[in-house]
């Protein structure tokens, strides 16, 4: 299986980064303006997507936020796991984020464009956590 991996140091404390990954205001501040939740299932809507992405929140503590894709759409995400591991940044005050989107079939043609999008999203997450200014990549 293949995976997408990024590491970024964010000049914000772990609580602020955790809130960006685990609250409605946080997620709409850097990812998409259309986020809903039913119990532990998060629904993410995107322009031109026929239905929301459905992600089950499996863990959300100060060390890790982890979701599993449980929806039928997009089919190439089905069963994949998205995780952000949070730790203290070694070189300065702040938080190191290790991002992983795992469970992709080897040589999946959707992996390169997804990796590109996650790269842009990690930049947005960093900017939002550091400034508090919302700039979601996707708006509806």
Short mmCIF file of N, CA, C and O in Angstrom, two decimals:
data_model
loop_
_atom_site.label_atom_id
_atom_site.label_comp_id
_atom_site.label_asym_id
_atom_site.label_seq_id
_atom_site.Cartn_x
_atom_site.Cartn_y
_atom_site.Cartn_z
N UNK A 1 0.84 -1.18 0.00
CA UNK A 1 0.00 0.00 0.00
C UNK A 1 0.88 1.25 0.00
O UNK A 1 1.96 1.26 0.57
N UNK A 2 0.37 2.30 -0.63
CA UNK A 2 1.09 3.57 -0.71
C UNK A 2 0.50 4.56 0.27
O UNK A 2 -0.61 4.38 0.78
N UNK A 3 1.25 5.65 0.51
CA UNK A 3 0.75 6.68 1.41
C UNK A 3 1.30 8.04 1.00
O UNK A 3 2.30 8.14 0.29
N UNK A 4 0.61 9.06 1.47
CA UNK A 4 1.04 10.45 1.33
C UNK A 4 1.54 10.87 2.70
O UNK A 4 0.86 10.64 3.71
N UNK A 5 2.72 11.49 2.75
CA UNK A 5 3.29 11.91 4.03
C UNK A 5 3.87 13.31 3.91
O UNK A 5 4.54 13.62 2.92
N UNK A 6 3.58 14.14 4.90
CA UNK A 6 4.16 15.48 5.01
C UNK A 6 4.54 15.74 6.45
O UNK A 6 3.88 15.23 7.37
N UNK A 7 5.55 16.53 6.65
CA UNK A 7 5.92 17.01 7.98
C UNK A 7 6.07 18.52 7.91
O UNK A 7 6.71 19.03 6.99
N UNK A 8 5.48 19.21 8.88
CA UNK A 8 5.56 20.67 8.90
C UNK A 8 5.64 21.14 10.35
O UNK A 8 5.00 20.56 11.23
N UNK A 9 6.47 22.14 10.59
CA UNK A 9 6.53 22.78 11.89
C UNK A 9 5.67 24.03 11.84
O UNK A 9 5.78 24.85 10.91
N UNK A 10 4.80 24.18 12.83
CA UNK A 10 3.85 25.28 12.88
C UNK A 10 4.14 26.12 14.12
O UNK A 10 4.27 25.58 15.22
N UNK A 11 4.26 27.41 13.92
CA UNK A 11 4.55 28.34 15.02
C UNK A 11 3.27 28.65 15.78
O UNK A 11 2.77 29.78 15.80
N UNK A 12 2.71 27.62 16.38
CA UNK A 12 1.50 27.74 17.21
C UNK A 12 1.53 26.58 18.19
O UNK A 12 2.09 25.51 17.89
N UNK A 13 0.93 26.77 19.36
CA UNK A 13 0.96 25.70 20.34
C UNK A 13 0.07 24.54 19.91
O UNK A 13 -0.76 24.66 19.01
N UNK A 14 0.27 23.42 20.56
CA UNK A 14 -0.43 22.20 20.18
C UNK A 14 -1.94 22.33 20.33
O UNK A 14 -2.70 21.79 19.51
N UNK A 15 -2.40 23.07 21.32
CA UNK A 15 -3.84 23.26 21.50
C UNK A 15 -4.45 23.95 20.28
O UNK A 15 -5.50 23.55 19.79
N UNK A 16 -3.79 24.97 19.79
CA UNK A 16 -4.31 25.71 18.63
C UNK A 16 -4.31 24.83 17.38
O UNK A 16 -5.26 24.84 16.60
N UNK A 17 -3.26 24.05 17.18
CA UNK A 17 -3.21 23.15 16.02
C UNK A 17 -4.29 22.07 16.16
O UNK A 17 -4.99 21.77 15.19
N UNK A 18 -4.44 21.53 17.34
CA UNK A 18 -5.48 20.51 17.58
C UNK A 18 -6.87 21.07 17.26
O UNK A 18 -7.68 20.40 16.62
N UNK A 19 -7.14 22.29 17.68
CA UNK A 19 -8.43 22.92 17.39
C UNK A 19 -8.63 23.11 15.89
O UNK A 19 -9.74 22.97 15.38
N UNK A 20 -7.57 23.42 15.17
CA UNK A 20 -7.66 23.57 13.71
C UNK A 20 -8.00 22.25 13.03
O UNK A 20 -8.62 22.23 11.96
N UNK A 21 -7.63 21.14 13.66
CA UNK A 21 -7.89 19.81 13.09
C UNK A 21 -9.14 19.15 13.63
O UNK A 21 -9.58 18.14 13.09
N UNK A 22 -9.72 19.71 14.68
CA UNK A 22 -10.77 18.97 15.37
C UNK A 22 -11.98 19.81 15.75
O UNK A 22 -12.77 19.41 16.58
N UNK A 23 -12.13 20.98 15.16
CA UNK A 23 -13.33 21.78 15.44
C UNK A 23 -13.91 22.28 14.12
O UNK A 23 -13.21 22.36 13.11
N UNK A 24 -15.17 22.61 14.15
CA UNK A 24 -15.82 23.12 12.94
C UNK A 24 -15.14 24.39 12.44
O UNK A 24 -14.78 24.50 11.26
N UNK A 25 -14.93 25.35 13.34
CA UNK A 25 -14.28 26.60 12.93
C UNK A 25 -12.86 26.34 12.42
O UNK A 25 -12.41 26.98 11.47
N UNK A 26 -12.16 25.43 13.07
CA UNK A 26 -10.82 25.11 12.63
C UNK A 26 -10.79 24.52 11.23
O UNK A 26 -10.07 24.99 10.36
N UNK A 27 -11.59 23.50 11.00
CA UNK A 27 -11.60 22.83 9.69
C UNK A 27 -12.07 23.75 8.57
O UNK A 27 -11.54 23.70 7.46
N UNK A 28 -13.04 24.60 8.87
CA UNK A 28 -13.50 25.54 7.84
C UNK A 28 -12.53 26.69 7.65
O UNK A 28 -12.63 27.43 6.68
N UNK A 29 -11.56 26.82 8.54
CA UNK A 29 -10.57 27.87 8.42
C UNK A 29 -9.45 27.57 7.44
O UNK A 29 -8.76 28.47 6.98
N UNK A 30 -9.27 26.27 7.08
CA UNK A 30 -8.18 25.94 6.17
C UNK A 30 -8.54 24.92 5.09
O UNK A 30 -7.90 24.85 4.07
N UNK A 31 -9.61 24.13 5.28
CA UNK A 31 -9.89 23.07 4.32
C UNK A 31 -11.06 23.43 3.41
O UNK A 31 -10.88 23.71 2.24
N UNK A 32 -12.27 23.37 3.93
CA UNK A 32 -13.46 23.69 3.14
C UNK A 32 -14.49 24.39 4.02
O UNK A 32 -14.56 24.11 5.22
N UNK A 33 -15.27 25.27 3.41
CA UNK A 33 -16.29 26.00 4.17
C UNK A 33 -17.48 25.13 4.51
O UNK A 33 -18.33 25.54 5.29
N UNK A 34 -17.57 23.93 3.93
CA UNK A 34 -18.73 23.07 4.13
C UNK A 34 -18.34 21.82 4.92
O UNK A 34 -17.95 20.81 4.35
N UNK A 35 -18.40 21.93 6.25
CA UNK A 35 -18.09 20.82 7.14
C UNK A 35 -19.28 20.61 8.06
O UNK A 35 -19.78 21.57 8.66
N UNK A 36 -19.73 19.38 8.17
CA UNK A 36 -20.80 19.03 9.10
C UNK A 36 -20.38 17.79 9.86
O UNK A 36 -19.45 17.08 9.47
N UNK A 37 -21.12 17.52 10.94
CA UNK A 37 -20.77 16.37 11.78
C UNK A 37 -22.03 15.73 12.33
O UNK A 37 -22.96 16.42 12.73
N UNK A 38 -22.03 14.40 12.33
CA UNK A 38 -23.07 13.60 12.96
C UNK A 38 -22.37 12.58 13.82
O UNK A 38 -21.72 11.67 13.29
N UNK A 39 -22.45 12.72 15.13
CA UNK A 39 -21.71 11.86 16.06
C UNK A 39 -20.22 11.91 15.69
O UNK A 39 -19.64 12.97 15.70
N UNK A 40 -19.63 10.78 15.35
CA UNK A 40 -18.19 10.76 15.02
C UNK A 40 -17.93 10.77 13.52
O UNK A 40 -16.79 10.56 13.09
N UNK A 41 -18.95 11.01 12.70
CA UNK A 41 -18.77 11.09 11.26
C UNK A 41 -18.72 12.55 10.83
O UNK A 41 -19.62 13.34 11.14
N UNK A 42 -17.66 12.90 10.13
CA UNK A 42 -17.49 14.24 9.58
C UNK A 42 -17.84 14.20 8.11
O UNK A 42 -17.48 13.25 7.39
N UNK A 43 -18.55 15.22 7.65
CA UNK A 43 -18.96 15.34 6.25
C UNK A 43 -18.29 16.57 5.66
O UNK A 43 -18.46 17.67 6.18
N UNK A 44 -17.54 16.37 4.59
CA UNK A 44 -16.83 17.46 3.92
C UNK A 44 -17.37 17.60 2.50
O UNK A 44 -17.29 16.65 1.71
N UNK A 45 -17.94 18.76 2.18
CA UNK A 45 -18.44 19.04 0.84
C UNK A 45 -17.42 19.88 0.08
O UNK A 45 -16.78 20.77 0.66
N UNK A 46 -17.32 19.62 -1.22
CA UNK A 46 -16.37 20.32 -2.08
C UNK A 46 -17.07 20.72 -3.37
O UNK A 46 -18.01 20.04 -3.81
N UNK A 47 -16.61 21.79 -4.00
CA UNK A 47 -17.20 22.19 -5.29
C UNK A 47 -17.12 21.02 -6.29
O UNK A 47 -16.10 20.33 -6.36
N UNK A 48 -18.18 20.82 -7.00
CA UNK A 48 -18.28 19.82 -8.07
C UNK A 48 -18.22 18.38 -7.59
O UNK A 48 -18.22 17.46 -8.40
N UNK A 49 -18.17 18.13 -6.29
CA UNK A 49 -18.23 16.75 -5.77
C UNK A 49 -19.70 16.36 -5.68
O UNK A 49 -20.52 17.11 -5.16
N UNK A 50 -20.05 15.16 -6.17
CA UNK A 50 -21.46 14.77 -6.19
C UNK A 50 -22.05 14.48 -4.81
O UNK A 50 -23.26 14.49 -4.63
N UNK A 51 -21.19 14.21 -3.84
CA UNK A 51 -21.65 13.95 -2.48
C UNK A 51 -20.51 14.26 -1.52
O UNK A 51 -19.35 14.34 -1.93
N UNK A 52 -20.82 14.42 -0.23
CA UNK A 52 -19.74 14.75 0.72
C UNK A 52 -18.81 13.57 0.96
O UNK A 52 -19.21 12.41 0.86
N UNK A 53 -17.57 13.88 1.28
CA UNK A 53 -16.63 12.88 1.78
C UNK A 53 -17.07 12.58 3.21
O UNK A 53 -17.40 13.48 3.97
N UNK A 54 -17.08 11.29 3.59
CA UNK A 54 -17.48 10.88 4.94
C UNK A 54 -16.26 10.28 5.64
O UNK A 54 -15.71 9.28 5.20
N UNK A 55 -15.89 10.90 6.75
CA UNK A 55 -14.72 10.48 7.48
C UNK A 55 -15.09 10.24 8.95
O UNK A 55 -15.66 11.13 9.59
N UNK A 56 -14.79 9.06 9.45
CA UNK A 56 -15.08 8.73 10.84
C UNK A 56 -13.90 9.16 11.72
O UNK A 56 -12.77 8.79 11.46
N UNK A 57 -14.20 9.93 12.72
CA UNK A 57 -13.16 10.35 13.66
C UNK A 57 -12.87 9.20 14.61
O UNK A 57 -13.71 8.80 15.40
N UNK A 58 -11.66 8.66 14.52
CA UNK A 58 -11.26 7.52 15.34
C UNK A 58 -10.47 7.95 16.58
O UNK A 58 -10.47 7.25 17.58
N UNK A 59 -9.80 9.07 16.48
CA UNK A 59 -8.98 9.56 17.59
C UNK A 59 -8.86 11.07 17.46
O UNK A 59 -8.72 11.59 16.36
N UNK A 60 -8.89 11.75 18.59
CA UNK A 60 -8.75 13.22 18.57
C UNK A 60 -8.25 13.68 19.93
O UNK A 60 -9.00 14.24 20.72
N UNK A 61 -6.98 13.43 20.21
CA UNK A 61 -6.39 13.89 21.46
C UNK A 61 -5.20 14.79 21.16
O UNK A 61 -4.92 15.09 20.00
N UNK A 62 -4.48 15.22 22.16
CA UNK A 62 -3.41 16.19 21.96
C UNK A 62 -2.22 15.65 21.18
O UNK A 62 -1.39 16.41 20.71
N UNK A 63 -2.16 14.33 21.02
CA UNK A 63 -1.05 13.71 20.29
C UNK A 63 -1.40 13.31 18.87
O UNK A 63 -0.51 13.21 18.02
N UNK A 64 -2.66 13.06 18.60
CA UNK A 64 -3.03 12.60 17.25
C UNK A 64 -4.51 12.84 16.97
O UNK A 64 -5.36 12.68 17.85
N UNK A 65 -4.77 13.21 15.72
CA UNK A 65 -6.13 13.26 15.18
C UNK A 65 -6.13 12.27 14.02
O UNK A 65 -5.27 12.33 13.14
N UNK A 66 -7.08 11.32 14.04
CA UNK A 66 -7.09 10.27 13.01
C UNK A 66 -8.52 9.99 12.56
O UNK A 66 -9.43 9.87 13.37
N UNK A 67 -8.67 9.91 11.25
CA UNK A 67 -9.96 9.62 10.63
C UNK A 67 -9.82 8.45 9.67
O UNK A 67 -8.76 8.25 9.08
N UNK A 68 -10.91 7.73 9.46
CA UNK A 68 -10.99 6.69 8.44
C UNK A 68 -12.09 7.07 7.46
O UNK A 68 -13.19 7.45 7.87
N UNK A 69 -11.80 6.95 6.17
CA UNK A 69 -12.80 7.24 5.15
C UNK A 69 -13.81 6.10 5.11
O UNK A 69 -13.45 4.95 4.84
N UNK A 70 -15.07 6.42 5.40
CA UNK A 70 -16.12 5.40 5.47
C UNK A 70 -17.19 5.57 4.41
O UNK A 70 -18.14 4.80 4.36
N UNK A 71 -17.05 6.56 3.56
CA UNK A 71 -18.04 6.79 2.52
C UNK A 71 -17.68 6.07 1.23
O UNK A 71 -16.54 5.62 1.04
N UNK A 72 -18.65 5.99 0.35
CA UNK A 72 -18.41 5.38 -0.96
C UNK A 72 -17.74 6.36 -1.92
O UNK A 72 -17.20 5.97 -2.95
N UNK A 73 -17.78 7.66 -1.56
CA UNK A 73 -17.19 8.68 -2.41
C UNK A 73 -16.16 9.46 -1.63
O UNK A 73 -16.41 9.81 -0.47
N UNK A 74 -15.04 9.77 -2.23
CA UNK A 74 -14.58 9.25 -3.51
C UNK A 74 -14.11 7.81 -3.36
O UNK A 74 -13.56 7.44 -2.32
N UNK A 75 -14.36 6.99 -4.35
CA UNK A 75 -14.06 5.55 -4.20
C UNK A 75 -12.60 5.26 -3.90
O UNK A 75 -12.30 4.30 -3.18
N UNK A 76 -11.69 6.08 -4.40
CA UNK A 76 -10.26 5.82 -4.14
C UNK A 76 -9.85 6.17 -2.71
O UNK A 76 -8.77 5.81 -2.28
N UNK A 77 -10.71 6.84 -1.95
CA UNK A 77 -10.42 7.11 -0.54
C UNK A 77 -10.99 6.04 0.38
O UNK A 77 -10.64 5.97 1.55
N UNK A 78 -11.88 5.21 -0.11
CA UNK A 78 -12.60 4.25 0.73
C UNK A 78 -11.62 3.39 1.55
O UNK A 78 -10.73 2.74 1.00
N UNK A 79 -11.77 3.43 2.86
CA UNK A 79 -10.94 2.64 3.76
C UNK A 79 -9.58 3.25 4.07
O UNK A 79 -8.85 2.72 4.90
N UNK A 80 -9.24 4.37 3.44
CA UNK A 80 -7.95 4.99 3.75
C UNK A 80 -8.02 5.68 5.11
O UNK A 80 -9.10 5.97 5.62
N UNK A 81 -6.86 5.91 5.68
CA UNK A 81 -6.77 6.53 7.01
C UNK A 81 -5.96 7.82 6.89
O UNK A 81 -4.89 7.85 6.27
N UNK A 82 -6.49 8.88 7.48
CA UNK A 82 -5.85 10.19 7.50
C UNK A 82 -5.48 10.49 8.95
O UNK A 82 -6.34 10.41 9.84
N UNK A 83 -4.19 10.81 9.19
CA UNK A 83 -3.75 11.05 10.56
C UNK A 83 -2.78 12.21 10.62
O UNK A 83 -1.95 12.39 9.72
N UNK A 84 -2.92 12.97 11.68
CA UNK A 84 -1.99 14.05 12.01
C UNK A 84 -1.41 13.73 13.38
O UNK A 84 -2.15 13.72 14.38
N UNK A 85 -0.13 13.45 13.46
CA UNK A 85 0.54 13.24 14.75
C UNK A 85 1.17 14.56 15.18
O UNK A 85 1.88 15.19 14.40
N UNK A 86 0.87 14.97 16.40
CA UNK A 86 1.32 16.27 16.92
C UNK A 86 2.39 16.06 17.98
O UNK A 86 2.22 15.23 18.88
N UNK A 87 3.47 16.83 17.88
CA UNK A 87 4.53 16.80 18.89
C UNK A 87 5.13 18.19 18.98
O UNK A 87 4.82 19.07 18.18
N UNK A 88 5.99 18.37 19.97
CA UNK A 88 6.65 19.66 20.09
C UNK A 88 7.66 19.84 18.96
O UNK A 88 8.38 18.90 18.61
N UNK A 89 7.68 21.02 18.37
CA UNK A 89 8.66 21.32 17.32
C UNK A 89 10.04 21.37 17.98
O UNK A 89 10.21 22.05 19.00
N UNK A 90 11.05 20.69 17.44
CA UNK A 90 12.35 20.62 18.11
C UNK A 90 13.17 21.92 18.06
O UNK A 90 13.93 22.18 18.98
N UNK A 91 13.04 22.70 17.02
CA UNK A 91 13.92 23.86 16.84
C UNK A 91 13.36 25.15 17.44
O UNK A 91 14.10 26.11 17.61
N UNK A 92 12.11 25.21 17.73
CA UNK A 92 11.51 26.46 18.21
C UNK A 92 10.20 26.14 18.92
O UNK A 92 9.73 25.01 18.92
N UNK A 93 9.62 27.17 19.52
CA UNK A 93 8.29 26.99 20.10
C UNK A 93 7.33 26.65 18.98
O UNK A 93 7.42 27.20 17.89
N UNK A 94 6.43 25.77 19.24
CA UNK A 94 5.46 25.43 18.22
C UNK A 94 5.18 23.94 18.21
O UNK A 94 5.53 23.21 19.14
N UNK A 95 4.56 23.51 17.13
CA UNK A 95 4.10 22.14 17.00
C UNK A 95 4.61 21.54 15.71
O UNK A 95 4.51 22.16 14.65
N UNK A 96 5.15 20.34 15.80
CA UNK A 96 5.50 19.58 14.60
C UNK A 96 4.30 18.70 14.26
O UNK A 96 3.75 18.01 15.12
N UNK A 97 3.92 18.73 13.00
CA UNK A 97 2.80 17.92 12.52
C UNK A 97 3.34 16.93 11.51
O UNK A 97 3.96 17.31 10.51
N UNK A 98 3.12 15.65 11.79
CA UNK A 98 3.43 14.60 10.84
C UNK A 98 2.09 14.12 10.28
O UNK A 98 1.26 13.57 11.01
N UNK A 99 1.87 14.39 9.01
CA UNK A 99 0.62 14.04 8.33
C UNK A 99 0.84 12.77 7.51
O UNK A 99 1.85 12.64 6.82
N UNK A 100 -0.13 11.87 7.57
CA UNK A 100 -0.09 10.65 6.76
C UNK A 100 -1.50 10.33 6.26
O UNK A 100 -2.45 10.36 7.04
N UNK A 101 -1.61 10.05 4.97
CA UNK A 101 -2.86 9.54 4.39
C UNK A 101 -2.49 8.17 3.83
O UNK A 101 -1.85 8.07 2.79
N UNK A 102 -2.86 7.12 4.55
CA UNK A 102 -2.40 5.76 4.25
C UNK A 102 -3.50 4.89 3.67
O UNK A 102 -4.68 5.22 3.75
N UNK A 103 -3.08 3.77 3.09
CA UNK A 103 -4.03 2.77 2.60
C UNK A 103 -4.36 2.88 1.13
O UNK A 103 -5.31 2.26 0.66
N UNK A 104 -3.58 3.64 0.38
CA UNK A 104 -3.81 3.78 -1.05
C UNK A 104 -3.30 2.53 -1.78
O UNK A 104 -2.20 2.06 -1.50
N UNK A 105 -4.06 2.02 -2.72
CA UNK A 105 -3.51 0.92 -3.53
C UNK A 105 -2.25 1.38 -4.27
O UNK A 105 -2.17 2.54 -4.71
N UNK A 106 -1.27 0.51 -4.37
CA UNK A 106 -0.05 0.84 -5.10
C UNK A 106 -0.39 1.26 -6.52
O UNK A 106 -1.26 0.68 -7.16
N UNK A 107 0.30 2.29 -6.98
CA UNK A 107 0.16 2.83 -8.34
C UNK A 107 -1.24 3.34 -8.65
O UNK A 107 -1.66 3.38 -9.80
N UNK A 108 -1.97 3.77 -7.63
CA UNK A 108 -3.28 4.38 -7.85
C UNK A 108 -3.08 5.70 -8.59
O UNK A 108 -2.35 6.57 -8.12
N UNK A 109 -3.72 5.89 -9.75
CA UNK A 109 -3.53 7.13 -10.50
C UNK A 109 -4.07 8.37 -9.78
O UNK A 109 -3.73 9.50 -10.14
N UNK A 110 -4.88 8.19 -8.75
CA UNK A 110 -5.40 9.32 -7.98
C UNK A 110 -4.44 9.79 -6.90
O UNK A 110 -4.65 10.86 -6.32
N UNK A 111 -3.40 9.03 -6.63
CA UNK A 111 -2.46 9.39 -5.57
C UNK A 111 -1.69 10.68 -5.86
O UNK A 111 -1.65 11.56 -4.99
N UNK A 112 -1.10 10.88 -7.03
CA UNK A 112 -0.37 12.14 -7.26
C UNK A 112 -1.23 13.40 -7.12
O UNK A 112 -0.81 14.34 -6.44
N UNK A 113 -2.44 13.47 -7.71
CA UNK A 113 -3.22 14.69 -7.51
C UNK A 113 -3.67 14.87 -6.06
O UNK A 113 -3.75 16.00 -5.56
N UNK A 114 -3.93 13.77 -5.36
CA UNK A 114 -4.31 13.88 -3.94
C UNK A 114 -3.12 14.40 -3.13
O UNK A 114 -3.29 15.25 -2.24
N UNK A 115 -1.92 13.92 -3.44
CA UNK A 115 -0.72 14.40 -2.73
C UNK A 115 -0.53 15.89 -2.96
O UNK A 115 -0.20 16.64 -2.03
N UNK A 116 -0.72 16.34 -4.17
CA UNK A 116 -0.59 17.77 -4.49
C UNK A 116 -1.59 18.59 -3.67
O UNK A 116 -1.23 19.61 -3.07
N UNK A 117 -2.84 18.13 -3.62
CA UNK A 117 -3.87 18.84 -2.86
C UNK A 117 -3.53 18.84 -1.37
O UNK A 117 -3.66 19.88 -0.71
N UNK A 118 -3.10 17.71 -0.83
CA UNK A 118 -2.73 17.68 0.58
C UNK A 118 -1.57 18.63 0.86
O UNK A 118 -1.51 19.25 1.92
N UNK A 119 -0.63 18.76 -0.06
CA UNK A 119 0.46 19.71 0.12
C UNK A 119 -0.07 21.13 0.26
O UNK A 119 0.37 21.90 1.14
N UNK A 120 -1.01 21.50 -0.60
CA UNK A 120 -1.62 22.84 -0.49
C UNK A 120 -2.38 22.98 0.83
O UNK A 120 -2.34 24.03 1.47
N UNK A 121 -3.07 21.91 1.22
CA UNK A 121 -3.83 21.96 2.47
C UNK A 121 -2.93 22.10 3.69
O UNK A 121 -3.27 22.82 4.64
N UNK A 122 -1.80 21.43 3.69
CA UNK A 122 -0.88 21.55 4.82
C UNK A 122 -0.37 22.99 4.94
O UNK A 122 -0.20 23.50 6.05
N UNK A 123 -0.16 23.65 3.81
CA UNK A 123 0.24 25.06 3.84
C UNK A 123 -0.88 25.91 4.43
O UNK A 123 -0.64 26.79 5.26
N UNK A 124 -2.11 25.63 4.04
CA UNK A 124 -3.26 26.38 4.58
C UNK A 124 -3.43 26.13 6.08
O UNK A 124 -3.73 27.05 6.85
N UNK A 125 -3.24 24.87 6.50
CA UNK A 125 -3.32 24.55 7.92
C UNK A 125 -2.29 25.36 8.71
O UNK A 125 -2.61 25.97 9.73
N UNK A 126 -1.07 25.38 8.22
CA UNK A 126 0.01 26.13 8.88
C UNK A 126 -0.35 27.62 8.99
O UNK A 126 -0.27 28.22 10.06
N UNK A 127 -0.79 28.21 7.87
CA UNK A 127 -1.14 29.62 7.86
C UNK A 127 -2.29 29.92 8.82
O UNK A 127 -2.25 30.90 9.57
N UNK A 128 -3.30 29.07 8.80
CA UNK A 128 -4.45 29.30 9.67
C UNK A 128 -4.07 29.17 11.15
O UNK A 128 -4.43 30.01 11.97
N UNK A 129 -3.33 28.13 11.50
CA UNK A 129 -2.95 27.92 12.89
C UNK A 129 -2.05 29.04 13.40
O UNK A 129 -2.15 29.44 14.56
N UNK A 130 -1.20 29.56 12.55
CA UNK A 130 -0.28 30.62 12.96
C UNK A 130 -0.93 32.00 13.04
O UNK A 130 -0.56 32.81 13.89
N UNK A 131 -1.91 32.26 12.17
CA UNK A 131 -2.49 33.61 12.11
C UNK A 131 -3.91 33.70 12.64
O UNK A 131 -4.36 34.79 13.02
N UNK A 132 -4.66 32.60 12.61
CA UNK A 132 -6.07 32.64 12.98
C UNK A 132 -6.96 33.20 11.89
O UNK A 132 -8.17 33.31 12.06
N UNK A 133 -6.37 33.53 10.73
CA UNK A 133 -7.14 34.09 9.63
C UNK A 133 -7.61 32.96 8.71
O UNK A 133 -6.78 32.25 8.14
N UNK A 134 -8.93 32.78 8.57
CA UNK A 134 -9.43 31.71 7.70
C UNK A 134 -9.07 31.96 6.24
O UNK A 134 -9.21 33.07 5.74
N UNK A 135 -8.58 30.93 5.59
CA UNK A 135 -8.31 30.92 4.15
C UNK A 135 -8.49 29.51 3.64
O UNK A 135 -7.54 28.85 3.23
N UNK A 136 -9.75 29.00 3.67
CA UNK A 136 -9.94 27.61 3.23
C UNK A 136 -9.60 27.46 1.75
O UNK A 136 -9.82 28.37 0.95
N UNK A 137 -9.06 26.28 1.43
CA UNK A 137 -8.72 26.00 0.03
C UNK A 137 -9.98 25.87 -0.81
O UNK A 137 -9.99 26.30 -1.97
N UNK A 138 -11.04 25.32 -0.24
CA UNK A 138 -12.28 25.12 -0.98
C UNK A 138 -13.40 25.93 -0.33
O UNK A 138 -13.54 25.93 0.88
N UNK A 139 -14.20 26.60 -1.17
CA UNK A 139 -15.34 27.37 -0.67
C UNK A 139 -16.58 26.98 -1.46
O UNK A 139 -16.53 26.77 -2.67
N UNK A 140 -17.69 26.90 -0.75
CA UNK A 140 -18.97 26.63 -1.39
C UNK A 140 -19.88 27.82 -1.19
O UNK A 140 -19.81 28.53 -0.24
#
